[in-house]
Short mmCIF file of C-alpha atoms in Angstrom, two decimals:
data_model
loop_
_atom_site.label_atom_id
_atom_site.label_comp_id
_atom_site.label_asym_id
_atom_site.label_seq_id
_atom_site.Cartn_x
_atom_site.Cartn_y
_atom_site.Cartn_z
CA MET A 1 -14.42 -10.38 -12.08
CA GLY A 2 -14.68 -6.82 -10.69
CA THR A 3 -16.93 -4.45 -12.63
CA ASP A 4 -16.73 -1.32 -10.48
CA LYS A 5 -14.86 1.72 -11.69
CA LYS A 6 -11.15 1.63 -10.87
CA ILE A 7 -10.27 3.93 -7.97
CA LEU A 8 -6.61 4.92 -7.89
CA PRO A 9 -5.12 5.30 -4.41
CA LYS A 10 -4.76 8.94 -3.48
CA ARG A 11 -1.63 8.09 -1.51
CA ILE A 12 0.76 5.17 -1.21
CA ILE A 13 2.67 5.40 2.07
CA LEU A 14 5.81 3.37 2.75
CA MET A 15 6.69 2.86 6.40
CA ARG A 16 9.56 1.07 8.10
CA HIS A 17 9.02 -0.81 11.36
CA GLY A 18 9.90 0.69 14.74
CA GLU A 19 13.11 0.14 16.68
CA SER A 20 13.71 -3.59 17.15
CA ALA A 21 15.89 -5.63 19.47
CA GLY A 22 18.17 -6.25 16.49
CA ASN A 23 18.60 -2.53 15.88
CA ILE A 24 20.16 -2.03 19.30
CA ASP A 25 21.97 -5.38 19.62
CA GLN A 26 23.24 -7.18 16.53
CA GLY A 27 23.87 -10.22 18.71
CA ALA A 28 20.11 -10.80 18.90
CA TYR A 29 20.20 -12.36 15.43
CA ALA A 30 22.54 -15.11 16.66
CA THR A 31 19.88 -16.57 18.96
CA THR A 32 16.56 -15.35 17.57
CA PRO A 33 15.31 -15.95 14.01
CA ASP A 34 15.12 -12.69 12.07
CA HIS A 35 11.37 -12.99 11.59
CA LYS A 36 10.85 -13.27 15.36
CA ILE A 37 12.95 -10.25 16.39
CA PRO A 38 10.58 -8.10 18.52
CA LEU A 39 10.16 -4.37 18.86
CA THR A 40 11.63 -2.58 21.86
CA GLU A 41 9.39 -0.44 24.05
CA GLU A 42 10.84 2.56 22.26
CA GLY A 43 9.86 0.94 18.97
CA ARG A 44 6.28 0.53 20.16
CA ALA A 45 6.17 4.18 21.17
CA GLN A 46 7.60 5.20 17.79
CA ALA A 47 4.85 3.25 16.03
CA ARG A 48 2.07 4.88 18.08
CA GLU A 49 3.49 8.34 17.36
CA ALA A 50 3.88 7.55 13.66
CA GLY A 51 0.26 6.40 13.54
CA ARG A 52 -0.92 9.70 15.02
CA LYS A 53 1.18 11.69 12.54
CA MET A 54 -0.01 9.60 9.60
CA ARG A 55 -3.67 9.97 10.53
CA ALA A 56 -3.26 13.72 11.02
CA LEU A 57 -1.56 14.07 7.63
CA ILE A 58 -4.22 12.09 5.76
CA SER A 59 -7.10 13.83 7.51
CA ALA A 60 -5.70 17.32 7.02
CA GLN A 61 -4.89 16.77 3.34
CA SER A 62 -8.29 15.19 2.71
CA GLY A 63 -10.07 18.19 4.17
CA GLY A 64 -12.32 16.20 6.44
CA THR A 65 -12.78 13.64 9.15
CA CYS A 66 -12.52 9.89 8.80
CA GLY A 67 -16.26 9.46 8.57
CA GLU A 68 -16.46 11.70 5.53
CA ASN A 69 -14.01 11.01 2.75
CA TRP A 70 -10.98 8.79 3.36
CA ARG A 71 -10.10 5.19 4.12
CA VAL A 72 -6.91 3.19 4.68
CA TYR A 73 -5.85 -0.27 3.54
CA PHE A 74 -2.71 -1.81 5.04
CA TYR A 75 -0.21 -4.30 3.61
CA VAL A 76 2.19 -5.66 6.24
CA SER A 77 5.27 -7.87 6.24
CA PRO A 78 4.81 -11.11 8.24
CA TYR A 79 7.79 -10.38 10.52
CA GLU A 80 7.08 -9.87 14.22
CA ARG A 81 8.49 -6.34 14.26
CA THR A 82 6.33 -5.15 11.35
CA ARG A 83 3.18 -6.81 12.67
CA THR A 84 3.68 -5.22 16.08
CA THR A 85 4.40 -1.87 14.43
CA LEU A 86 1.05 -2.07 12.64
CA ARG A 87 -0.80 -3.03 15.85
CA GLU A 88 0.63 0.01 17.64
CA GLU A 89 0.24 2.32 14.65
CA GLY A 90 -3.32 1.14 14.17
CA LYS A 91 -4.35 2.51 17.57
CA ALA A 92 -4.49 5.94 15.94
CA PHE A 93 -7.15 4.84 13.43
CA SER A 94 -10.79 4.13 14.14
CA ARG A 95 -12.19 0.84 12.88
CA ARG A 96 -14.38 2.77 10.48
CA CYS A 97 -11.30 4.22 8.74
CA VAL A 98 -9.63 0.87 8.03
CA ILE A 99 -11.12 -1.11 5.15
CA GLY A 100 -8.62 -3.95 5.24
CA VAL A 101 -5.28 -5.46 6.25
CA ARG A 102 -3.32 -8.03 4.30
CA GLU A 103 -0.21 -9.84 5.49
CA GLU A 104 2.09 -9.99 2.47
CA CYS A 105 5.12 -12.28 2.51
CA ARG A 106 6.70 -10.70 -0.56
CA ILE A 107 7.42 -7.44 1.30
CA ARG A 108 9.39 -9.17 4.08
CA GLU A 109 12.96 -8.21 5.00
CA GLN A 110 15.89 -9.26 2.84
CA ASP A 111 16.90 -12.78 3.90
CA PHE A 112 20.39 -12.70 5.44
CA GLY A 113 20.59 -16.46 6.06
CA ASN A 114 19.51 -18.26 9.19
CA PHE A 115 20.99 -17.52 12.62
CA GLN A 116 23.51 -14.72 12.12
CA VAL A 117 26.80 -14.96 14.02
CA GLU A 118 27.81 -11.37 14.71
CA ASP A 119 31.53 -11.61 13.84
CA ARG A 120 30.84 -13.52 10.64
CA MET A 121 28.12 -11.09 9.56
CA ARG A 122 30.47 -8.16 10.09
CA VAL A 123 32.91 -9.68 7.59
CA VAL A 124 30.08 -10.54 5.18
CA LYS A 125 28.73 -6.97 5.25
CA GLU A 126 32.19 -5.56 4.64
CA THR A 127 32.42 -7.82 1.58
CA ARG A 128 29.02 -6.55 0.44
CA GLU A 129 30.30 -2.97 0.52
CA ARG A 130 33.12 -3.92 -1.85
CA PHE A 131 30.92 -6.05 -4.10
CA GLY A 132 27.92 -3.71 -4.30
CA ARG A 133 24.75 -3.66 -2.20
CA PHE A 134 22.33 -4.50 -4.99
CA PHE A 135 23.92 -7.64 -6.42
CA TYR A 136 25.67 -9.11 -3.36
CA ARG A 137 23.90 -12.27 -2.22
CA PHE A 138 24.25 -13.23 1.43
CA PRO A 139 25.38 -16.83 2.00
CA GLU A 140 22.18 -18.86 2.50
CA GLY A 141 20.23 -15.66 1.90
CA GLU A 142 19.21 -13.10 -0.73
CA SER A 143 20.62 -10.21 -2.67
CA ALA A 144 18.75 -6.94 -3.10
CA SER A 145 18.18 -8.01 -6.70
CA ASP A 146 16.34 -11.10 -5.37
CA VAL A 147 14.18 -8.79 -3.26
CA TYR A 148 13.54 -6.72 -6.39
CA ASP A 149 12.06 -9.78 -8.12
CA ARG A 150 9.56 -10.56 -5.38
CA VAL A 151 8.66 -6.90 -4.83
CA SER A 152 7.97 -6.68 -8.58
CA SER A 153 5.58 -9.59 -8.22
CA PHE A 154 3.90 -7.87 -5.26
CA LEU A 155 3.43 -4.69 -7.30
CA GLU A 156 1.70 -6.65 -10.05
CA SER A 157 -0.71 -8.06 -7.46
CA LEU A 158 -1.26 -4.64 -5.91
CA TRP A 159 -2.27 -3.20 -9.28
CA ARG A 160 -4.61 -6.13 -9.93
CA ASP A 161 -6.24 -5.31 -6.59
CA VAL A 162 -6.66 -1.71 -7.75
CA ASP A 163 -7.86 -2.64 -11.24
CA MET A 164 -10.50 -5.01 -9.86
CA ASN A 165 -11.43 -2.74 -6.93
CA ARG A 166 -10.65 -5.50 -4.44
CA HIS A 167 -10.17 -2.85 -1.77
CA GLN A 168 -13.91 -2.19 -2.07
CA VAL A 169 -13.55 1.48 -1.28
CA ASP A 170 -16.49 3.84 -1.66
CA PRO A 171 -16.03 5.96 -4.82
CA LEU A 172 -16.60 9.08 -2.70
CA SER A 173 -13.72 8.21 -0.37
CA GLU A 174 -10.00 8.71 -0.89
CA LEU A 175 -8.06 5.45 -0.77
CA ASN A 176 -4.75 5.40 1.11
CA LEU A 177 -2.52 2.33 0.81
CA VAL A 178 -0.01 1.91 3.65
CA ILE A 179 2.83 -0.61 3.27
CA VAL A 180 4.47 -1.49 6.59
CA SER A 181 7.74 -3.14 5.68
CA HIS A 182 11.52 -2.86 6.04
CA GLY A 183 14.23 -0.44 5.01
CA LEU A 184 15.83 -2.21 2.07
CA THR A 185 12.52 -3.61 0.84
CA SER A 186 11.05 -0.11 0.76
CA ARG A 187 14.02 1.23 -1.21
CA VAL A 188 13.69 -1.63 -3.70
CA PHE A 189 9.95 -0.90 -3.98
CA LEU A 190 10.76 2.70 -4.93
CA MET A 191 13.46 1.58 -7.36
CA LYS A 192 10.92 -0.58 -9.17
CA TRP A 193 8.15 2.03 -9.03
CA PHE A 194 10.16 4.95 -10.37
CA LYS A 195 12.36 2.82 -12.67
CA TRP A 196 15.55 3.90 -10.92
CA THR A 197 18.84 2.36 -12.02
CA VAL A 198 21.11 0.19 -9.90
CA GLU A 199 23.45 3.16 -9.48
CA GLU A 200 20.55 5.32 -8.28
CA PHE A 201 19.49 2.61 -5.84
CA GLU A 202 23.01 2.45 -4.42
CA ARG A 203 22.78 6.16 -3.57
CA LEU A 204 19.75 5.77 -1.32
CA ASN A 205 19.88 5.93 2.47
CA ASN A 206 17.79 3.67 4.65
CA LEU A 207 14.54 4.84 6.22
CA GLY A 208 14.68 5.51 9.94
CA ASN A 209 12.63 3.46 12.37
CA CYS A 210 8.94 4.29 11.84
CA GLU A 211 9.82 6.84 9.19
CA PHE A 212 7.20 6.99 6.48
CA ARG A 213 7.36 8.47 3.00
CA VAL A 214 4.27 9.62 1.15
CA MET A 215 3.72 9.16 -2.58
CA GLU A 216 0.66 11.16 -3.64
CA LEU A 217 -1.20 11.16 -6.93
CA GLY A 218 -0.30 14.38 -8.76
CA ALA A 219 -2.56 16.50 -10.92
CA GLY A 220 -1.30 14.79 -14.07
CA GLY A 221 -1.94 11.26 -12.80
CA GLU A 222 1.59 10.39 -11.64
CA TYR A 223 2.69 9.54 -8.10
CA THR A 224 5.27 11.81 -6.51
CA PHE A 225 7.08 12.65 -3.29
CA GLY A 226 7.00 16.30 -4.34
CA ILE A 227 3.65 17.05 -2.66
CA HIS A 228 4.48 15.99 0.89
CA HIS A 229 8.27 16.17 0.93
CA THR A 230 10.73 18.96 0.23
CA GLU A 231 13.68 18.85 -2.12
CA GLU A 232 15.93 19.07 0.95
CA GLU A 233 14.34 15.94 2.40
CA MET A 234 14.78 14.02 -0.83
CA LEU A 235 18.40 15.14 -1.03
CA ALA A 236 18.93 13.79 2.50
CA TRP A 237 17.47 10.46 1.33
CA GLY A 238 20.33 10.22 -1.16
CA MET A 239 18.40 11.17 -4.29
CA SER A 240 20.31 12.90 -7.08
CA LYS A 241 19.26 16.19 -8.64
CA ASP A 242 17.82 14.35 -11.65
CA MET A 243 15.79 12.06 -9.38
CA ILE A 244 14.46 15.04 -7.44
CA ASP A 245 13.65 16.98 -10.62
CA ASP A 246 11.65 13.98 -11.83
CA GLN A 247 9.64 14.01 -8.59
CA MET A 248 8.85 17.70 -8.97
CA VAL A 249 7.74 17.29 -12.61
CA ARG A 250 5.35 14.56 -11.43
CA VAL A 251 3.45 17.00 -9.20
CA ASN A 252 1.62 18.45 -12.19
CA GLY A 253 3.03 16.56 -15.16
CA SER A 254 1.47 13.70 -17.09
CA ARG A 255 3.19 10.66 -18.54
CA GLU A 256 3.67 12.57 -21.78
CA THR A 257 5.34 15.41 -19.87
CA LEU A 258 7.66 12.94 -18.18
CA ASN A 259 8.60 11.43 -21.54
CA ASP A 260 9.43 14.89 -22.85
CA CYS A 261 11.58 15.71 -19.81
CA CYS A 262 13.32 12.35 -19.48
CA THR A 263 16.14 11.23 -21.74
CA LEU A 264 15.37 7.59 -20.88
CA GLN A 265 19.10 7.18 -20.13
CA LEU A 266 19.91 7.50 -23.84
CA ASP A 267 22.91 9.72 -23.21
CA GLU A 268 24.43 7.04 -21.00
CA TYR A 269 24.36 4.37 -23.71
CA PHE A 270 24.48 6.23 -27.01
CA ASP A 271 26.55 9.04 -28.45
CA LEU A 272 23.74 11.18 -29.81
CA LEU A 273 25.83 13.29 -32.14
CA ASP A 274 23.09 14.09 -34.63
CA VAL A 275 19.32 14.15 -34.80
CA THR A 276 19.09 12.66 -38.28
CA ASP A 277 19.67 9.20 -39.67
CA ASP A 278 21.10 10.62 -42.91
CA GLU A 279 24.72 9.65 -43.44
CA GLU A 280 27.30 11.87 -45.08
#
């Protein structure tokens, strides 16, 4: 059992894979298993550029070079396009910066079934729009709610890793966790993390290829997008004003502050007409 002091990650960075063959030709899924869909050359270039930007961001915000005070630990989906994205992205990081990589099956793409016939999938996705993106389960595949369950399990494991200091990071170094995954999986991860509702999840737009979003530990001990991202960016992601306000409170607020500012959705479920239990 780990005995070292728990070191909270300074940043948790979610990144989607680069452009894949399936992104430019839906017919690729009819002949190639989803997990074997490769990156395009453009996708490889996107990953290398994203790696350079990510390293520059971490280094600049940490106020030093890699050898001084920051390290990175990667979690990666087992799909070919995410693994290749990490290989290309990783070219921006020296070996000394990277303290570990773990392939994690629970952050794989939503399962859409087996080989995907393009015409049939078009009809299926139209049905999903009518049914609702979160609860619609693809024939022979998963719903977003199924993905939510396995991502929840992954988060429990991630926090056990943190609690037991399995990342083995030097206490003097900032720990950065980078999760290289997929668009829907990343949105579900955020839904679970920030306790967003199904309706709030349905608002969210997908990440672009090799787009990454940075959650940083705020002064009050809460993770937030409000340090590295603007309110305009979050609005473009599909976040509501309440969701954005919550992110901004997290920059300096503690859990107690959040509880004071958040109605915990009471107004949606209860008619709070009075503040007392006394009856007339």
